[in-house]
Every structure is written in C-alpha cells, then in structure tokens.
CSV table of C-alpha atoms and ligand atoms in Angstrom, one decimal:
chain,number,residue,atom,x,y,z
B,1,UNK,CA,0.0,0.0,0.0
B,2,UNK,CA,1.9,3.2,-1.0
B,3,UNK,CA,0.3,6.9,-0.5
B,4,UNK,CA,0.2,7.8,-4.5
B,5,UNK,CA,-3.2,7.7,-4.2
B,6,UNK,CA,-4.2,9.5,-1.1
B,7,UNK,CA,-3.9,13.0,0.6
B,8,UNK,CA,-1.3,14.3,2.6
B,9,UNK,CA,-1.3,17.3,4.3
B,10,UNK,CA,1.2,18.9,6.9
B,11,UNK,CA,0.8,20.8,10.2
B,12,UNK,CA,3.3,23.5,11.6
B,13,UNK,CA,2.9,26.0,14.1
B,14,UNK,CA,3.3,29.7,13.9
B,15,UNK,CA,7.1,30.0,15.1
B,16,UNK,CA,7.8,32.8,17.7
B,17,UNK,CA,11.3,33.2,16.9
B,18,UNK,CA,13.6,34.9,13.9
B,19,UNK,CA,15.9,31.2,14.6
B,20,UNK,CA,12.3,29.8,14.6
B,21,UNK,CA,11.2,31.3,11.1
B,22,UNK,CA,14.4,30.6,9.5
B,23,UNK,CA,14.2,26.5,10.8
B,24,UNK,CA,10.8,26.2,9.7
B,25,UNK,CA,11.9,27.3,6.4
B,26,UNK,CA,14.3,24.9,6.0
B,27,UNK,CA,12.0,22.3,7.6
B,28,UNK,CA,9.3,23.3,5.1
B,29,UNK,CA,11.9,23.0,2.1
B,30,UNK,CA,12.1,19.5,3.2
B,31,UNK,CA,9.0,18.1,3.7
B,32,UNK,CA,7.8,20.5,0.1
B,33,UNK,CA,9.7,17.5,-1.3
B,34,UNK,CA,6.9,15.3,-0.6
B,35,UNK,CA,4.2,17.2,-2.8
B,36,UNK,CA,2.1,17.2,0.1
B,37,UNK,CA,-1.6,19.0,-0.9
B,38,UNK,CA,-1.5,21.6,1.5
B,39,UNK,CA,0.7,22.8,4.6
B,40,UNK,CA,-1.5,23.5,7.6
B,41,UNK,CA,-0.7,26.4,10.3
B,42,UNK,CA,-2.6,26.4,13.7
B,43,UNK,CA,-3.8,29.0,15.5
B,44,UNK,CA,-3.8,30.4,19.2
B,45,UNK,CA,-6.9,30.5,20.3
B,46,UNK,CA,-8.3,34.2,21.4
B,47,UNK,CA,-5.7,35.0,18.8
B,48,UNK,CA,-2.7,34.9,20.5
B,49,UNK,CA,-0.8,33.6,17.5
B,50,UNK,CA,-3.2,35.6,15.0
B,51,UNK,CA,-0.5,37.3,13.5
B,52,UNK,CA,2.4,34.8,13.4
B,53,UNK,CA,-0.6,32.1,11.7
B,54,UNK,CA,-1.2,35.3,8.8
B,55,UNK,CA,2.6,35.6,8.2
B,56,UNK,CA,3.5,32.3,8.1
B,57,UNK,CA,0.4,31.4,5.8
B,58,UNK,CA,1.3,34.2,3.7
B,59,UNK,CA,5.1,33.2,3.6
B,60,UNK,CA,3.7,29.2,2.4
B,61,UNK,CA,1.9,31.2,-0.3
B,62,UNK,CA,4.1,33.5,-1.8
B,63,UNK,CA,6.7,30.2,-2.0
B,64,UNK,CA,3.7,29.1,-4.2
B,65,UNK,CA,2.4,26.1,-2.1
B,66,UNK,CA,-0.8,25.9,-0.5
B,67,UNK,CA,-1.2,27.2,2.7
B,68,UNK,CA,-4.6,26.2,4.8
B,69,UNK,CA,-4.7,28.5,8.2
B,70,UNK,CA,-6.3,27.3,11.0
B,71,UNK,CA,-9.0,29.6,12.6
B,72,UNK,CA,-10.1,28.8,16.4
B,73,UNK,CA,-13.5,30.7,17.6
B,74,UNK,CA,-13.3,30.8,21.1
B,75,UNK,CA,-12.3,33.9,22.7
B,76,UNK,CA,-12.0,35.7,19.1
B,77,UNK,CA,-14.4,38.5,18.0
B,78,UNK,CA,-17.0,38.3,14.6
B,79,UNK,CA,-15.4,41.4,13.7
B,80,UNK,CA,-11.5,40.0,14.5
B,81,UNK,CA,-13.2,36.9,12.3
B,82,UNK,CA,-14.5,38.7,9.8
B,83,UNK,CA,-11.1,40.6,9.3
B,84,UNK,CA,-9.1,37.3,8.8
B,85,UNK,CA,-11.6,35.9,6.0
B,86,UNK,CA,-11.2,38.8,4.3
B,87,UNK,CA,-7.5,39.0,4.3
B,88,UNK,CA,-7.1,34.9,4.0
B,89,UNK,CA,-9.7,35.9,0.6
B,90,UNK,CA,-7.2,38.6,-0.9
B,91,UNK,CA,-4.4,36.1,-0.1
B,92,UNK,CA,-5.9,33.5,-2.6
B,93,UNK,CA,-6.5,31.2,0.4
B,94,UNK,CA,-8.7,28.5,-0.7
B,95,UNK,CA,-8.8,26.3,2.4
B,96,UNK,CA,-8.9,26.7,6.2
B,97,UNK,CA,-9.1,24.4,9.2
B,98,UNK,CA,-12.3,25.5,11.0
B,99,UNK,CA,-12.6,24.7,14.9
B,100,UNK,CA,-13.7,26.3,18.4
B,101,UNK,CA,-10.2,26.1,20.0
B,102,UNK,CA,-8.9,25.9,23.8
B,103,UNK,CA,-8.4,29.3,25.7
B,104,UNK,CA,-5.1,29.0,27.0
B,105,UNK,CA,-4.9,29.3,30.4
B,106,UNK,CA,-4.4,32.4,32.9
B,107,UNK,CA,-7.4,34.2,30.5
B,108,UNK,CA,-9.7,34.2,32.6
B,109,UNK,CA,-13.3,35.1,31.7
B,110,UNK,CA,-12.7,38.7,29.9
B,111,UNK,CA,-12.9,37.5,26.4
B,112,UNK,CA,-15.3,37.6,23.4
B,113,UNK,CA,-17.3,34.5,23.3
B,114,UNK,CA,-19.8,35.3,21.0
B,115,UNK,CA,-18.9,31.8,19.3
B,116,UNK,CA,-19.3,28.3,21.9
B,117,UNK,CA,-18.5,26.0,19.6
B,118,UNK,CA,-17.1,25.1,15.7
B,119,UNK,CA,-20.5,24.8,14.3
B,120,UNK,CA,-21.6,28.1,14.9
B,121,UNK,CA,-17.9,28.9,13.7
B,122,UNK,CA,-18.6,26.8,10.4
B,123,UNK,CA,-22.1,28.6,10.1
B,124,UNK,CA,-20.7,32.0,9.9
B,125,UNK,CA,-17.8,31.1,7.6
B,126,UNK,CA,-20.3,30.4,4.9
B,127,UNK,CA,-22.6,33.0,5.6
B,128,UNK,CA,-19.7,35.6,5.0
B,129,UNK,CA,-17.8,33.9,2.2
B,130,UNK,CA,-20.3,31.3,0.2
B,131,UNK,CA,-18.0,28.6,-1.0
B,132,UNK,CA,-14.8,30.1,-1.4
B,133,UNK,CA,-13.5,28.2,1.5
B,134,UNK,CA,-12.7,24.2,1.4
B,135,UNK,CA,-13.7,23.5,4.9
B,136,UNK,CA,-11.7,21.0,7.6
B,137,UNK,CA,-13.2,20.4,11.2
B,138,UNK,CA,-11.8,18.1,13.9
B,139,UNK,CA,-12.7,14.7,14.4
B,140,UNK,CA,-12.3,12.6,17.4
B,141,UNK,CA,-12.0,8.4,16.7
B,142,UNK,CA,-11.3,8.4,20.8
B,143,UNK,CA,-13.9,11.2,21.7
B,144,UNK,CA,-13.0,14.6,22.6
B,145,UNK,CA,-12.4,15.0,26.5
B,146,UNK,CA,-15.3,17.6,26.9
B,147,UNK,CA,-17.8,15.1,25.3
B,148,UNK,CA,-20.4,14.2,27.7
B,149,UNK,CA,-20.0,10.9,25.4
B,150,UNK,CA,-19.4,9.2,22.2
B,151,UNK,CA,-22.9,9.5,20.7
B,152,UNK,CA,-23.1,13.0,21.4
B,153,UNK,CA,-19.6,13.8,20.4
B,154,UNK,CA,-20.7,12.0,17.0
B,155,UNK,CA,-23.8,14.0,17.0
B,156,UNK,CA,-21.4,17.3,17.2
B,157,UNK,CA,-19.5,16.0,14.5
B,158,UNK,CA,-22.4,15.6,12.1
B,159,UNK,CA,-23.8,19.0,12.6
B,160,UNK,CA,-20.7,20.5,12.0
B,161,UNK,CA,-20.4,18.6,8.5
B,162,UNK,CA,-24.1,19.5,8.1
B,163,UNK,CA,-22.9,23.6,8.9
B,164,UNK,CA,-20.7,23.1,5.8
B,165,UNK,CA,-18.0,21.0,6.8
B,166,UNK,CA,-16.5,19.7,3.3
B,167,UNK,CA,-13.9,17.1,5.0
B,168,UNK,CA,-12.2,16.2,8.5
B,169,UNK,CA,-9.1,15.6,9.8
B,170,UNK,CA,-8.7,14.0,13.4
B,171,UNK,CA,-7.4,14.1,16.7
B,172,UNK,CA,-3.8,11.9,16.7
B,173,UNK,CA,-4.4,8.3,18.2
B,174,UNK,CA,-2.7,5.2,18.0
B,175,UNK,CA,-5.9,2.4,17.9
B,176,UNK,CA,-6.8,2.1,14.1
B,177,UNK,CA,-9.5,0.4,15.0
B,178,UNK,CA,-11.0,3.7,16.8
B,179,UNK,CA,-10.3,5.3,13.8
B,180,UNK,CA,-12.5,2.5,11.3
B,181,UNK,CA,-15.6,2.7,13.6
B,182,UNK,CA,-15.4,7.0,14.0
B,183,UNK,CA,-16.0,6.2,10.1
B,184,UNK,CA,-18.1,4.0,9.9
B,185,UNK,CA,-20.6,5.6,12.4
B,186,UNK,CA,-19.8,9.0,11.3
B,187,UNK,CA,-21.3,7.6,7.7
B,188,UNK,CA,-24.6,5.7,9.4
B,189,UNK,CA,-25.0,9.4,11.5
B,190,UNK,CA,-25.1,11.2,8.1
B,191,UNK,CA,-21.6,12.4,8.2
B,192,UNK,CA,-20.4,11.5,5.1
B,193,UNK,CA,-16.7,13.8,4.0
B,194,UNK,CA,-13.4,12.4,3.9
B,195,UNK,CA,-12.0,12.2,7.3
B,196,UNK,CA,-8.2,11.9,7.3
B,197,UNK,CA,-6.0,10.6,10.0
B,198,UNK,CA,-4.8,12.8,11.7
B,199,UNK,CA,-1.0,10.8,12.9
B,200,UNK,CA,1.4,12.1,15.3
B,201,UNK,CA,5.2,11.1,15.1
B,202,UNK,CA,6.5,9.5,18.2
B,203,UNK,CA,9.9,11.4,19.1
B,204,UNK,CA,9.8,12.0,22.7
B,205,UNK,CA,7.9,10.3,25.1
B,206,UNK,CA,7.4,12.9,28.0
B,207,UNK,CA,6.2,15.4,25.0
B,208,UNK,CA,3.9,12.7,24.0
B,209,UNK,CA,2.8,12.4,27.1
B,210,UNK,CA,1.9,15.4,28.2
B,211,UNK,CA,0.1,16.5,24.7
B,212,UNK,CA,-2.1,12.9,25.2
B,213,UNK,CA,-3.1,13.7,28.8
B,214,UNK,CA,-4.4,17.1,27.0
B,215,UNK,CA,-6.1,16.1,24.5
B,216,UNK,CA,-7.4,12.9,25.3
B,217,UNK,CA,-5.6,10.3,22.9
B,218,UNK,CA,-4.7,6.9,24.0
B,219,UNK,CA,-1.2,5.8,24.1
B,220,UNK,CA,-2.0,2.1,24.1
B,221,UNK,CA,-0.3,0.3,27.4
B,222,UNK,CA,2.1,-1.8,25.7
B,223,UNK,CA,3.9,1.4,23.6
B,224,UNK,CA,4.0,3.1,26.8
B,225,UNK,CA,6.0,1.0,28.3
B,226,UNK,CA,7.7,0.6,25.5
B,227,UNK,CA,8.6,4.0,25.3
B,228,UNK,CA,9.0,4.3,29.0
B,229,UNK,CA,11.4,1.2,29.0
B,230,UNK,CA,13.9,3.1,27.0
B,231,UNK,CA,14.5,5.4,29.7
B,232,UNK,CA,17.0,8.2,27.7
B,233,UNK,CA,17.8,6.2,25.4
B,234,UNK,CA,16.6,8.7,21.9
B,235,UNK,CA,17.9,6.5,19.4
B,236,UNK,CA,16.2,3.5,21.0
B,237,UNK,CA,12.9,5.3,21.5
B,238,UNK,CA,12.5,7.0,17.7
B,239,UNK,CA,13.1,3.6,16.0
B,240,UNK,CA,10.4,1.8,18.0
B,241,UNK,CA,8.6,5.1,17.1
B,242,UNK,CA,9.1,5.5,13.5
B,243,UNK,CA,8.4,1.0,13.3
B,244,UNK,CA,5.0,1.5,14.9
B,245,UNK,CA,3.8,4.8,13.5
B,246,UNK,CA,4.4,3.5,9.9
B,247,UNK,CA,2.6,0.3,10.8
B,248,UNK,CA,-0.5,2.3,11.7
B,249,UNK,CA,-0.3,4.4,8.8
B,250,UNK,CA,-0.3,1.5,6.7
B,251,UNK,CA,-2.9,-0.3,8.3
B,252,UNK,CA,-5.0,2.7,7.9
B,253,UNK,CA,-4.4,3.5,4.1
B,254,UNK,CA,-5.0,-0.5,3.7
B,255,UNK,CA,-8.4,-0.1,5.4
B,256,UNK,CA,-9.2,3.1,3.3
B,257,UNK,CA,-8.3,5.8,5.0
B,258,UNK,CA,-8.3,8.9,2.4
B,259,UNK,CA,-5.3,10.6,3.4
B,260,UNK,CA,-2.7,11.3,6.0
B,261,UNK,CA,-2.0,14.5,8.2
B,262,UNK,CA,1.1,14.9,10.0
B,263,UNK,CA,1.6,16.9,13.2
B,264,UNK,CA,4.8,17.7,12.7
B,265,UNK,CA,5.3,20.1,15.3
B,266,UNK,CA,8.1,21.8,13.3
B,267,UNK,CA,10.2,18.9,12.7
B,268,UNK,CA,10.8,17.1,9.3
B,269,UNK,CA,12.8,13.6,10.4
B,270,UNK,CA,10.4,11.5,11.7
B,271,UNK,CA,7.8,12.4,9.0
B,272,UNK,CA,9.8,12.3,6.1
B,273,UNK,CA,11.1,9.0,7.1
B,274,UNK,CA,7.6,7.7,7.9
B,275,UNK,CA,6.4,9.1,4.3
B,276,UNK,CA,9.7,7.0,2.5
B,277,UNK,CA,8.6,3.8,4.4
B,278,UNK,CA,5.3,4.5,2.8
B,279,UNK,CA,6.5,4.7,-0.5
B,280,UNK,CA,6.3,8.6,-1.0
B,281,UNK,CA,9.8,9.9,-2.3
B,282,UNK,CA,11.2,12.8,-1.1
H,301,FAD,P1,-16.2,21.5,18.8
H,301,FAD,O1,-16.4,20.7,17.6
H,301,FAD,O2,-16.9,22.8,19.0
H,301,FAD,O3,-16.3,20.6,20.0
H,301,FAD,C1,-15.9,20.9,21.3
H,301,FAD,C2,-16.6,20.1,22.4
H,301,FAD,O4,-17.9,20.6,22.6
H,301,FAD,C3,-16.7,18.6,22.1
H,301,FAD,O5,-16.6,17.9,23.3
H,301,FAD,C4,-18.1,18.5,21.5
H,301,FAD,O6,-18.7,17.2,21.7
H,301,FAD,C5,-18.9,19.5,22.3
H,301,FAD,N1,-20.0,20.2,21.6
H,301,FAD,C6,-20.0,20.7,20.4
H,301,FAD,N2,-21.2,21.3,20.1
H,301,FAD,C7,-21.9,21.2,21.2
H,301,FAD,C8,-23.2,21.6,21.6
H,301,FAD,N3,-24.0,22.3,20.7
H,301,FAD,N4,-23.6,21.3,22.8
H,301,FAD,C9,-22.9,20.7,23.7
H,301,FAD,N5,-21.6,20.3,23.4
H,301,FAD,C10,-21.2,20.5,22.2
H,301,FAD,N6,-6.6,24.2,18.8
H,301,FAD,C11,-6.2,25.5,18.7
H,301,FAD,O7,-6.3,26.2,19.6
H,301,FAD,N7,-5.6,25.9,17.5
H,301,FAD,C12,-5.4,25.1,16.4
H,301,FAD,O8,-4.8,25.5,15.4
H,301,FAD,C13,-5.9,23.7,16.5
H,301,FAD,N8,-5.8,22.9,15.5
H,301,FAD,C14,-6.3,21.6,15.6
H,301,FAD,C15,-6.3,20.8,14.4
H,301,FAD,C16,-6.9,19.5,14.5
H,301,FAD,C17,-6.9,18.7,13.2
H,301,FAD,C18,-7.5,19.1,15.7
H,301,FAD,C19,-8.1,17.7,15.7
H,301,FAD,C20,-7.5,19.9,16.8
H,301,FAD,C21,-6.9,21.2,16.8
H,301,FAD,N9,-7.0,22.0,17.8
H,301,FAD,C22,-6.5,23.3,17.7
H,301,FAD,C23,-7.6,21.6,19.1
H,301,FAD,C24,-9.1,22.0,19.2
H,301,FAD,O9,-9.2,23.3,19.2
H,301,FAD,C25,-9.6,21.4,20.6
H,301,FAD,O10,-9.6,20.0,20.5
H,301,FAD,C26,-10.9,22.0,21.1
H,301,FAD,O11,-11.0,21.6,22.4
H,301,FAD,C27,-12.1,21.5,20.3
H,301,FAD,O12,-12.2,22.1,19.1
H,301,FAD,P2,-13.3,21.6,18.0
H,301,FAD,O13,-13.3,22.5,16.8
H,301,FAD,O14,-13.2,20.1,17.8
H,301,FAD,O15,-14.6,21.9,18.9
C-alpha cells in the first residue's frame, strides 16, 4: 500500500522566533519535497498567535504552495473573524481548518465568546464567504475530552459537517480500530466527507505524554512501556517510534483511510522518514 493515491497534508505552528522562522523554512523546504496538498498552520486560540498564523500562511503562499490556516472561535471577535476571512480571501487562500479552539490558560473570563463551539464557527464562515472556502473540522475516533460521550460527540461532528464541513481531519491516536468505527458511524450518523487521519510522530515520550493527557488520545499500554522502557535512550525510543507509526499508517491506508496528516510540530525527520517507508519519495 503506497500513498500515491491519497492525501497528505502537513501541520506547523506559527514559530515565535527569527531562529524559529528561519528553521521552519528549511523544515518546510524539506517536507515540500513530498508534494504534500497543503501545509497547515494552527492558531492560538483568542488569537494569540493571529499574527504569526497570517505571516506564516502568507510566507507558504508566496513560495507558491498551498497554505490552509487554522482559525479557532473561542475567545476571538465576529469582527477579529471577519477581518481574517477577508485577508485569507485577498491572499488567494482556498482552504482553512475551521474549529472552536482551547483558551489558553491564565485568560480568565474577559474574552469575546460570541462563538461556543465550531459549528456556529462553520455557520458564519459560509454566511460571510459562500463557497470560497474548502472547509476541515476536527474529528475525534477516541472522543474529545469535553464530550459528555461518544454518541453526542458523533452528534457534534455531524452537525458540523451538516454547517458546511466539506472534510475532517482527526485528533492523533494510536488504535486504528477507533479510527474505522469513528468512520463508519460518522457515515450511518449522516456524516459522510473524507476524514483523514490525523498521525502524530512518536519522538519523545514525556512530550507525548503530556500532549495525550491534553487532548485525550490513548497511548495504548504496551507502547507506553515501551517507550517508557527506554528510559533516555533517543535512538532507541524514535526507532520503535518511527516501526509503529508506519505500521498504523499502513494499516490505515490499507483499510481506506483517504489521506494522512502529520503533526509535525516543526520537525521534518520522523515524518519524512515515515512518508519514505510508505512509499512517497522525497
Ligand atoms: P467543537 O467541535 O466545538 O467541540 C468541542 C466540544 O464541545 C466537544 O466535546 C463537543 O462534543 C462539544 N460540543 C460541540 N457542540 C456542542 C453543543 N451544541 N452542545 C454541547 N456540546 C457540544 N486548537 C487550537 O487552539 N488551535 C489550532 O490551530 C488547533 N488545530 C487543531 C487541528 C486539528 C486537526 C485538531 C483535531 C485539533 C486542533 N486544535 C487546535 C484543538 C481543538 O481546538 C480542541 O480539540 C478543542 O477543544 C475543540 O475544538 P473543536 O473544533 O473540535 O470543537
């Protein structure tokens, strides 16, 4: 199973550095080598990163690659919104990453909320722009943590495809098998757009572990020991990484996933080689 036929798309983060910008330029260079669709470029949410997500975005663009920004409601203004569509529109941005977002902490209660959640967000980016956006929303195959549970979570999901979702990309896991029945019950709920896997490298266990506590994704017992059995041993830790994260990416093209997005937080290794092992040449 090779990924000629399927999606990729790739995720940075705004970089809040000038030796930041300058790595993620070279990083970029890289990974451009593996004709992905799209890069993707997240977004604070209440817009702390508003500005770094724009020049970044704009940067992808004028290297004449496709650039999809990621736009996060919560805590951010209709009128901050409606300022970023517009300027993503003049860009010749075709494609953004729609979703509510998680106020960082220490903000207290002082912001705008005039938005609760991505399918009010979804809502308003059609009723501004029409169809000039391709719209992504976030999927959850393990549930998302606020979810009072799976069924409604699923329910969320469909009415965000039904606000104008056009595909999904999901939440990083490590159970295919999560993945295959988010799917298929996504279909039987009405939810029927492309949802691509959403895959997170394994590079670093305590990073990995503090990002799955977050968000709610499963590191399956036996990697975690695993992982934790390497102790500091790197080299030990991003083999066993790159052998299993390849194997899931594998099994999920095989079961017919439509496409693969990396979380690459910044780095190019672990991705490209993941990406060789699946057949795509750099
Ligand atoms: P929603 O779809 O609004 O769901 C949030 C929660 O509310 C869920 O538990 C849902 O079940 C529940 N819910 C939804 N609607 C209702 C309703 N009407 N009544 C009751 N409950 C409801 N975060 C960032 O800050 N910046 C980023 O750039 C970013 N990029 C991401 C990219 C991807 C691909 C993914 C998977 C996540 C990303 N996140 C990002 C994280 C995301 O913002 C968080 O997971 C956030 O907590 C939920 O966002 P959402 O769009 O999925 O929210």
């Amino acid at each position: 199973m090779t990924m000629e036929s399927h999606q990729l798309s790739i995720e940075f983060f705004p970089p809040k550095t000038a030796e930041g910008v300058e790595k993620l330029r070279s990083v970029r260079t890289q990974l451009a080598a593996l004709q992905p669709q799209y890069f993707s470029v997240t977004f604070g949410a209440g817009g702390s990163t508003q500005q770094g997500t724009l020049d970044t975005v704009l940067e992808i663009k004028r290297e004449g690659r496709e650039a999809a920004p990621h736009i996060s409601c919560i805590g951010t203004s209709r009128e901050t919104l409606h300022g970023l569509l517009e300027q993503y529109k003049a860009a010749g941005i075709r494609r953004l990453v729609a979703l509510r977002g998680d106020m960082p902490s220490g903000y207290g209660t002082g912001f705008a909320n005039e938005f609760r959640y991505a399918n009010e967000l979804i809502e308003f980016i059609r009723a501004e722009t029409g169809d000039w956006f391709h719209i992504e929303v976030a999927a959850y195959p393990e549930m998302h943590p606020q979810a009072k549970s799976p069924q409604d979570d699923l329910q969320n999901f469909a009415r965000k495809v039904k606000a104008g979702a056009d595909s999904a990309i999901t939440q990083y896991f490590y159970n295919a098998d999560a993945y295959f029945r988010f799917v298929d019950e996504a279909r039987k709920a009405g939810a029927n757009v492309p949802v691509v896997a959403g895959i997170m490298p394994i590079t670093n266990y305590s990073q990995l572990s503090r990002f799955s506590d977050m968000c709610g994704a499963e590191i399956p017992r036996w990697i975690r020991l695993k992982l934790a059995s390497f102790g500091d041993d790197a080299a030990s830790i991003k083999a066993f990484g790159l052998d299993v994260v390849s194997e899931l990416c594998e099994k999920l093209l095989a079961g017919g996933a439509p496409g693969l997005h990396f979380y690459t937080l910044n780095q190019a290794n672990a991705t490209l080689e993941i990406c060789r092992r699946l057949g795509v040449s750099a």
